[in-house]
Amino acid sequence: MYISKDNRFEKYEIINKNVLKYIVIILMLFDHICSFFPFTSTPVIIVGIISRLTAPTMALSIAEGYHYTRDIDKYMKRMLIFSIISYIPYNMCRTAYINPFHLYPGSIIPKFMSASGTVFIDPNVFLSSINSTLAINESSVILTLFLGLITIYLWDKINISKYWKLVITLFILWLSAFSNWDYYLILLCLIFYFFKEDSKKMWALYTVVALLYIFTVRLFANPFHFAFTMDFQIHKIGMFLVPLFFLMYNGKSGKKSAFNKWFFYIFYPGHLLILGLIRFLV
């Protein structure tokens, strides 16, 4: 068992890691369909609530993967490669554009020219232009998970002072504003790894992160734009379903096969590519 549990709940532990993974994959697919296409109805809100199970389960998988992997270097390289592969499909889904590198209407260059054609440099205009572009060109959750994996490795293996570890961690959290789920998911990766033996502390810290996420507490709209925001979003209360969902997890991996190992890595960018092409064509 990866996460310590109360033996009283042992009878509820009916699903292994493979089943857990495929459940969240299905939830993620329905959530993306509802998010990227213009549906507005009560069933969509319900899907949104239930699908909040997906990202925390991914964070648990990262923590477990780090704990059990035989080669952490290969694991990190694999996550980095698939985060790069997923970048274009993810942005295609979000924007319905084929080219995610120039999504914002217009470009930065014309904003440096006056009506007479005289070139000028206005730092405020320049930063505003960068903000507008980067706010759209977000990376997928795979990049966030990769950053979470790096942060676990930093605190577990790198032999430097805690001061520098904290500085680097804050930098990673700031950098995560580029990607989906940003700092919330990185904190969950750390919580699930370092507090796996103390379930009370783990779920207490999880609750803090869940509340930050539910009320959308953010310090950066993107890494170049400081903007503290709070905004309650009802579908995010599904974060509180996660502890109940994890009660059903028995900690066993299930059948080991190349299909089970690679399916998620292929499915994630694959389904985004298909949904992105549908959005583009429709």
Short mmCIF file of C-alpha atoms in Angstrom, two decimals:
data_model
loop_
_atom_site.label_atom_id
_atom_site.label_comp_id
_atom_site.label_asym_id
_atom_site.label_seq_id
_atom_site.Cartn_x
_atom_site.Cartn_y
_atom_site.Cartn_z
CA MET A 1 0.00 0.00 0.00
CA TYR A 2 1.52 3.33 -1.09
CA ILE A 3 -0.62 5.63 1.07
CA SER A 4 -1.24 4.58 4.66
CA LYS A 5 -4.91 3.93 5.41
CA ASP A 6 -7.22 2.99 8.22
CA ASN A 7 -7.79 -0.78 8.10
CA ARG A 8 -11.49 -0.19 8.79
CA PHE A 9 -11.89 0.87 5.16
CA GLU A 10 -10.10 -2.15 3.70
CA LYS A 11 -13.35 -3.66 2.42
CA TYR A 12 -13.81 -0.66 0.11
CA GLU A 13 -10.43 -1.14 -1.60
CA ILE A 14 -11.74 -2.73 -4.77
CA ILE A 15 -9.78 -1.08 -7.60
CA ASN A 16 -6.12 -1.33 -8.57
CA LYS A 17 -3.90 1.24 -10.27
CA ASN A 18 -4.82 0.16 -13.81
CA VAL A 19 -8.56 0.47 -13.11
CA LEU A 20 -7.99 3.80 -11.36
CA LYS A 21 -6.08 5.07 -14.37
CA TYR A 22 -8.73 4.05 -16.90
CA ILE A 23 -11.53 5.57 -14.81
CA VAL A 24 -9.81 8.96 -14.76
CA ILE A 25 -9.01 8.70 -18.48
CA ILE A 26 -12.71 8.31 -19.24
CA LEU A 27 -13.59 11.20 -16.91
CA MET A 28 -10.91 13.35 -18.54
CA LEU A 29 -12.28 12.61 -22.02
CA PHE A 30 -15.83 13.65 -21.06
CA ASP A 31 -14.52 16.73 -19.26
CA HIS A 32 -12.54 17.83 -22.30
CA ILE A 33 -15.52 17.31 -24.58
CA CYS A 34 -17.66 19.46 -22.27
CA SER A 35 -14.92 22.07 -21.82
CA PHE A 36 -13.86 22.51 -25.41
CA PHE A 37 -17.29 22.44 -27.02
CA PRO A 38 -20.15 24.91 -26.35
CA PHE A 39 -22.39 22.83 -24.11
CA THR A 40 -24.27 24.47 -21.23
CA SER A 41 -26.47 22.28 -19.09
CA THR A 42 -26.74 20.62 -15.70
CA PRO A 43 -25.17 17.33 -16.92
CA VAL A 44 -22.11 19.32 -17.99
CA ILE A 45 -21.75 20.74 -14.46
CA ILE A 46 -22.06 17.22 -13.04
CA VAL A 47 -19.35 15.98 -15.42
CA GLY A 48 -17.21 18.93 -14.35
CA ILE A 49 -17.62 18.03 -10.68
CA ILE A 50 -16.82 14.34 -11.12
CA SER A 51 -13.90 14.99 -13.47
CA ARG A 52 -12.08 16.97 -10.74
CA LEU A 53 -10.92 13.50 -9.68
CA THR A 54 -8.63 13.35 -12.69
CA ALA A 55 -5.76 15.75 -11.93
CA PRO A 56 -5.29 14.75 -8.24
CA THR A 57 -5.19 11.11 -9.36
CA MET A 58 -2.50 12.06 -11.88
CA ALA A 59 -0.56 13.72 -9.04
CA LEU A 60 -0.83 10.49 -7.03
CA SER A 61 0.45 8.55 -10.06
CA ILE A 62 3.47 10.86 -10.26
CA ALA A 63 4.23 10.38 -6.56
CA GLU A 64 3.86 6.61 -6.89
CA GLY A 65 5.83 6.56 -10.13
CA TYR A 66 8.71 8.38 -8.46
CA HIS A 67 8.57 5.98 -5.51
CA TYR A 68 8.54 2.79 -7.57
CA THR A 69 10.46 3.66 -10.75
CA ARG A 70 13.75 1.89 -11.42
CA ASP A 71 15.13 4.72 -13.52
CA ILE A 72 14.08 8.23 -12.52
CA ASP A 73 16.05 9.80 -15.39
CA LYS A 74 14.08 7.86 -18.01
CA TYR A 75 10.84 8.68 -16.19
CA MET A 76 11.57 12.42 -16.24
CA LYS A 77 12.68 12.34 -19.90
CA ARG A 78 9.47 10.50 -20.84
CA MET A 79 7.31 13.08 -19.08
CA LEU A 80 9.20 15.96 -20.72
CA ILE A 81 8.91 14.43 -24.20
CA PHE A 82 5.17 13.85 -23.90
CA SER A 83 4.60 17.33 -22.47
CA ILE A 84 6.21 18.71 -25.65
CA ILE A 85 4.20 16.35 -27.87
CA SER A 86 0.96 17.38 -26.13
CA TYR A 87 1.55 21.13 -26.50
CA ILE A 88 0.11 21.62 -29.98
CA PRO A 89 -2.91 19.25 -29.58
CA TYR A 90 -3.79 20.86 -26.25
CA ASN A 91 -3.77 24.37 -27.68
CA MET A 92 -5.72 23.23 -30.71
CA CYS A 93 -8.47 22.09 -28.34
CA ARG A 94 -8.42 25.30 -26.34
CA THR A 95 -8.47 27.70 -29.25
CA ALA A 96 -9.55 25.80 -32.39
CA TYR A 97 -6.42 27.16 -34.11
CA ILE A 98 -3.96 24.91 -35.93
CA ASN A 99 -0.95 27.09 -35.09
CA PRO A 100 -0.70 27.54 -31.30
CA PHE A 101 2.39 29.72 -31.53
CA HIS A 102 0.46 32.72 -32.87
CA LEU A 103 -3.00 32.54 -31.46
CA TYR A 104 -3.66 36.08 -30.36
CA PRO A 105 -5.20 38.36 -33.05
CA GLY A 106 -2.54 40.61 -34.55
CA SER A 107 1.09 40.46 -33.54
CA ILE A 108 3.50 42.26 -31.24
CA ILE A 109 5.45 44.03 -34.01
CA PRO A 110 2.69 46.44 -35.25
CA LYS A 111 2.23 47.67 -31.71
CA PHE A 112 5.71 49.18 -31.86
CA MET A 113 4.80 51.50 -34.73
CA SER A 114 2.93 54.78 -34.74
CA ALA A 115 0.40 55.77 -37.40
CA SER A 116 3.19 57.50 -39.37
CA GLY A 117 5.26 54.35 -39.35
CA THR A 118 7.81 55.64 -36.84
CA VAL A 119 9.17 52.78 -34.72
CA PHE A 120 8.95 53.29 -30.97
CA ILE A 121 9.40 51.13 -27.90
CA ASP A 122 6.86 51.26 -25.09
CA PRO A 123 7.71 48.75 -22.30
CA ASN A 124 4.11 48.71 -21.06
CA VAL A 125 2.78 47.88 -24.52
CA PHE A 126 5.47 45.24 -24.93
CA LEU A 127 4.65 43.52 -21.62
CA SER A 128 0.93 43.75 -22.34
CA SER A 129 1.51 42.06 -25.69
CA ILE A 130 3.52 39.27 -24.06
CA ASN A 131 0.82 38.81 -21.42
CA SER A 132 -1.89 38.46 -24.07
CA THR A 133 0.10 35.91 -26.05
CA LEU A 134 1.35 33.77 -23.17
CA ALA A 135 -2.02 33.70 -21.43
CA ILE A 136 -3.34 31.78 -24.44
CA ASN A 137 -0.30 29.65 -25.22
CA GLU A 138 -0.70 27.49 -22.15
CA SER A 139 0.89 24.05 -21.88
CA SER A 140 -0.98 20.90 -20.94
CA VAL A 141 -1.21 19.21 -17.57
CA ILE A 142 1.62 16.88 -18.60
CA LEU A 143 4.09 19.75 -18.24
CA THR A 144 2.71 20.53 -14.78
CA LEU A 145 3.14 16.87 -13.78
CA PHE A 146 6.70 16.97 -15.12
CA LEU A 147 7.39 20.03 -12.95
CA GLY A 148 5.85 18.21 -9.99
CA LEU A 149 8.17 15.25 -10.62
CA ILE A 150 11.20 17.55 -10.75
CA THR A 151 10.14 19.20 -7.48
CA ILE A 152 9.86 15.84 -5.70
CA TYR A 153 13.31 14.93 -7.00
CA LEU A 154 14.68 18.28 -5.83
CA TRP A 155 13.55 17.76 -2.23
CA ASP A 156 14.33 14.04 -2.12
CA LYS A 157 17.69 13.75 -3.88
CA ILE A 158 19.44 17.07 -4.52
CA ASN A 159 22.04 17.82 -1.87
CA ILE A 160 21.69 21.56 -1.37
CA SER A 161 20.43 23.69 1.52
CA LYS A 162 16.72 23.88 2.25
CA TYR A 163 16.90 27.61 1.54
CA TRP A 164 17.92 27.00 -2.07
CA LYS A 165 15.42 24.18 -2.40
CA LEU A 166 12.70 26.60 -1.33
CA VAL A 167 13.91 29.27 -3.78
CA ILE A 168 13.96 26.77 -6.66
CA THR A 169 10.54 25.41 -5.65
CA LEU A 170 9.05 28.93 -5.67
CA PHE A 171 10.57 29.46 -9.12
CA ILE A 172 8.99 26.21 -10.37
CA LEU A 173 5.62 27.23 -8.90
CA TRP A 174 5.92 30.59 -10.67
CA LEU A 175 6.91 28.87 -13.91
CA SER A 176 3.90 26.56 -13.68
CA ALA A 177 1.64 29.52 -14.50
CA PHE A 178 2.45 28.57 -18.10
CA SER A 179 0.64 25.25 -17.72
CA ASN A 180 -2.74 23.75 -16.90
CA TRP A 181 -3.53 23.27 -13.18
CA ASP A 182 -0.37 25.30 -12.41
CA TYR A 183 0.85 25.37 -8.79
CA TYR A 184 -2.06 23.39 -7.32
CA LEU A 185 -0.96 20.17 -8.99
CA ILE A 186 2.71 20.57 -8.08
CA LEU A 187 1.76 20.98 -4.42
CA LEU A 188 -0.40 17.85 -4.64
CA CYS A 189 2.53 15.87 -6.04
CA LEU A 190 4.65 16.94 -3.06
CA ILE A 191 1.87 16.22 -0.55
CA PHE A 192 1.14 12.74 -1.91
CA TYR A 193 4.83 11.82 -1.86
CA PHE A 194 6.15 13.27 1.38
CA PHE A 195 3.08 12.67 3.58
CA LYS A 196 2.11 9.22 2.29
CA GLU A 197 2.80 7.71 5.72
CA ASP A 198 0.69 10.26 7.60
CA SER A 199 -2.78 10.32 6.08
CA LYS A 200 -4.13 12.92 8.52
CA LYS A 201 -1.49 15.51 7.57
CA MET A 202 -1.75 14.53 3.92
CA TRP A 203 -5.51 15.12 3.70
CA ALA A 204 -5.31 18.26 5.82
CA LEU A 205 -2.79 19.76 3.41
CA TYR A 206 -4.81 18.44 0.49
CA THR A 207 -7.85 20.31 1.82
CA VAL A 208 -5.88 23.57 1.88
CA VAL A 209 -4.82 23.13 -1.76
CA ALA A 210 -8.35 22.08 -2.74
CA LEU A 211 -9.80 25.26 -1.22
CA LEU A 212 -7.21 27.37 -3.05
CA TYR A 213 -8.22 25.65 -6.27
CA ILE A 214 -11.99 25.84 -5.67
CA PHE A 215 -11.78 29.56 -5.05
CA THR A 216 -9.25 29.93 -7.90
CA VAL A 217 -6.70 31.74 -5.76
CA ARG A 218 -3.98 32.81 -8.19
CA LEU A 219 -1.07 35.21 -7.95
CA PHE A 220 -0.18 35.21 -11.63
CA ALA A 221 -2.40 35.24 -14.70
CA ASN A 222 0.82 34.09 -16.38
CA PRO A 223 4.49 34.32 -15.32
CA PHE A 224 4.81 37.88 -16.63
CA HIS A 225 1.66 39.30 -15.13
CA PHE A 226 1.05 39.59 -11.38
CA ALA A 227 -2.69 39.47 -10.79
CA PHE A 228 -4.10 38.15 -7.52
CA THR A 229 -7.55 36.72 -8.20
CA MET A 230 -10.23 34.82 -6.31
CA ASP A 231 -13.26 33.34 -8.00
CA PHE A 232 -15.49 30.57 -6.66
CA GLN A 233 -16.32 27.94 -9.29
CA ILE A 234 -18.95 25.41 -8.28
CA HIS A 235 -17.79 22.50 -10.43
CA LYS A 236 -14.46 22.49 -8.57
CA ILE A 237 -16.09 21.22 -5.39
CA GLY A 238 -15.47 17.82 -6.97
CA MET A 239 -12.00 18.09 -5.43
CA PHE A 240 -13.59 16.93 -2.18
CA LEU A 241 -14.60 13.65 -3.82
CA VAL A 242 -10.95 12.66 -4.14
CA PRO A 243 -10.43 11.26 -0.60
CA LEU A 244 -13.53 9.07 -1.01
CA PHE A 245 -12.33 7.96 -4.45
CA PHE A 246 -8.90 7.03 -3.09
CA LEU A 247 -10.52 4.89 -0.39
CA MET A 248 -11.36 2.43 -3.15
CA TYR A 249 -7.74 2.18 -4.28
CA ASN A 250 -5.99 -0.94 -2.99
CA GLY A 251 -2.47 0.18 -3.88
CA LYS A 252 -1.86 -2.72 -6.27
CA SER A 253 -0.63 -2.07 -9.78
CA GLY A 254 -2.77 -4.64 -11.59
CA LYS A 255 -1.60 -6.53 -14.66
CA LYS A 256 1.72 -5.23 -15.96
CA SER A 257 1.92 -4.87 -19.72
CA ALA A 258 3.30 -2.50 -22.33
CA PHE A 259 -0.27 -1.53 -23.22
CA ASN A 260 -1.12 -0.47 -19.66
CA LYS A 261 2.19 1.41 -19.37
CA TRP A 262 1.98 3.38 -22.62
CA PHE A 263 -1.77 3.79 -23.18
CA PHE A 264 -2.11 7.05 -21.25
CA TYR A 265 0.96 8.61 -22.85
CA ILE A 266 -0.49 7.91 -26.30
CA PHE A 267 -4.13 8.56 -25.46
CA TYR A 268 -3.57 12.00 -23.93
CA PRO A 269 -2.13 13.84 -26.96
CA GLY A 270 -4.12 11.58 -29.32
CA HIS A 271 -7.57 12.48 -28.00
CA LEU A 272 -6.62 16.17 -27.81
CA LEU A 273 -5.50 16.08 -31.44
CA ILE A 274 -8.80 14.53 -32.53
CA LEU A 275 -10.88 17.01 -30.51
CA GLY A 276 -8.74 19.88 -31.79
CA LEU A 277 -9.25 18.85 -35.40
CA ILE A 278 -13.02 18.56 -34.82
CA ARG A 279 -13.07 22.09 -33.37
CA PHE A 280 -11.03 23.41 -36.27
CA LEU A 281 -13.24 21.76 -38.89
CA VAL A 282 -16.55 22.66 -37.22
#
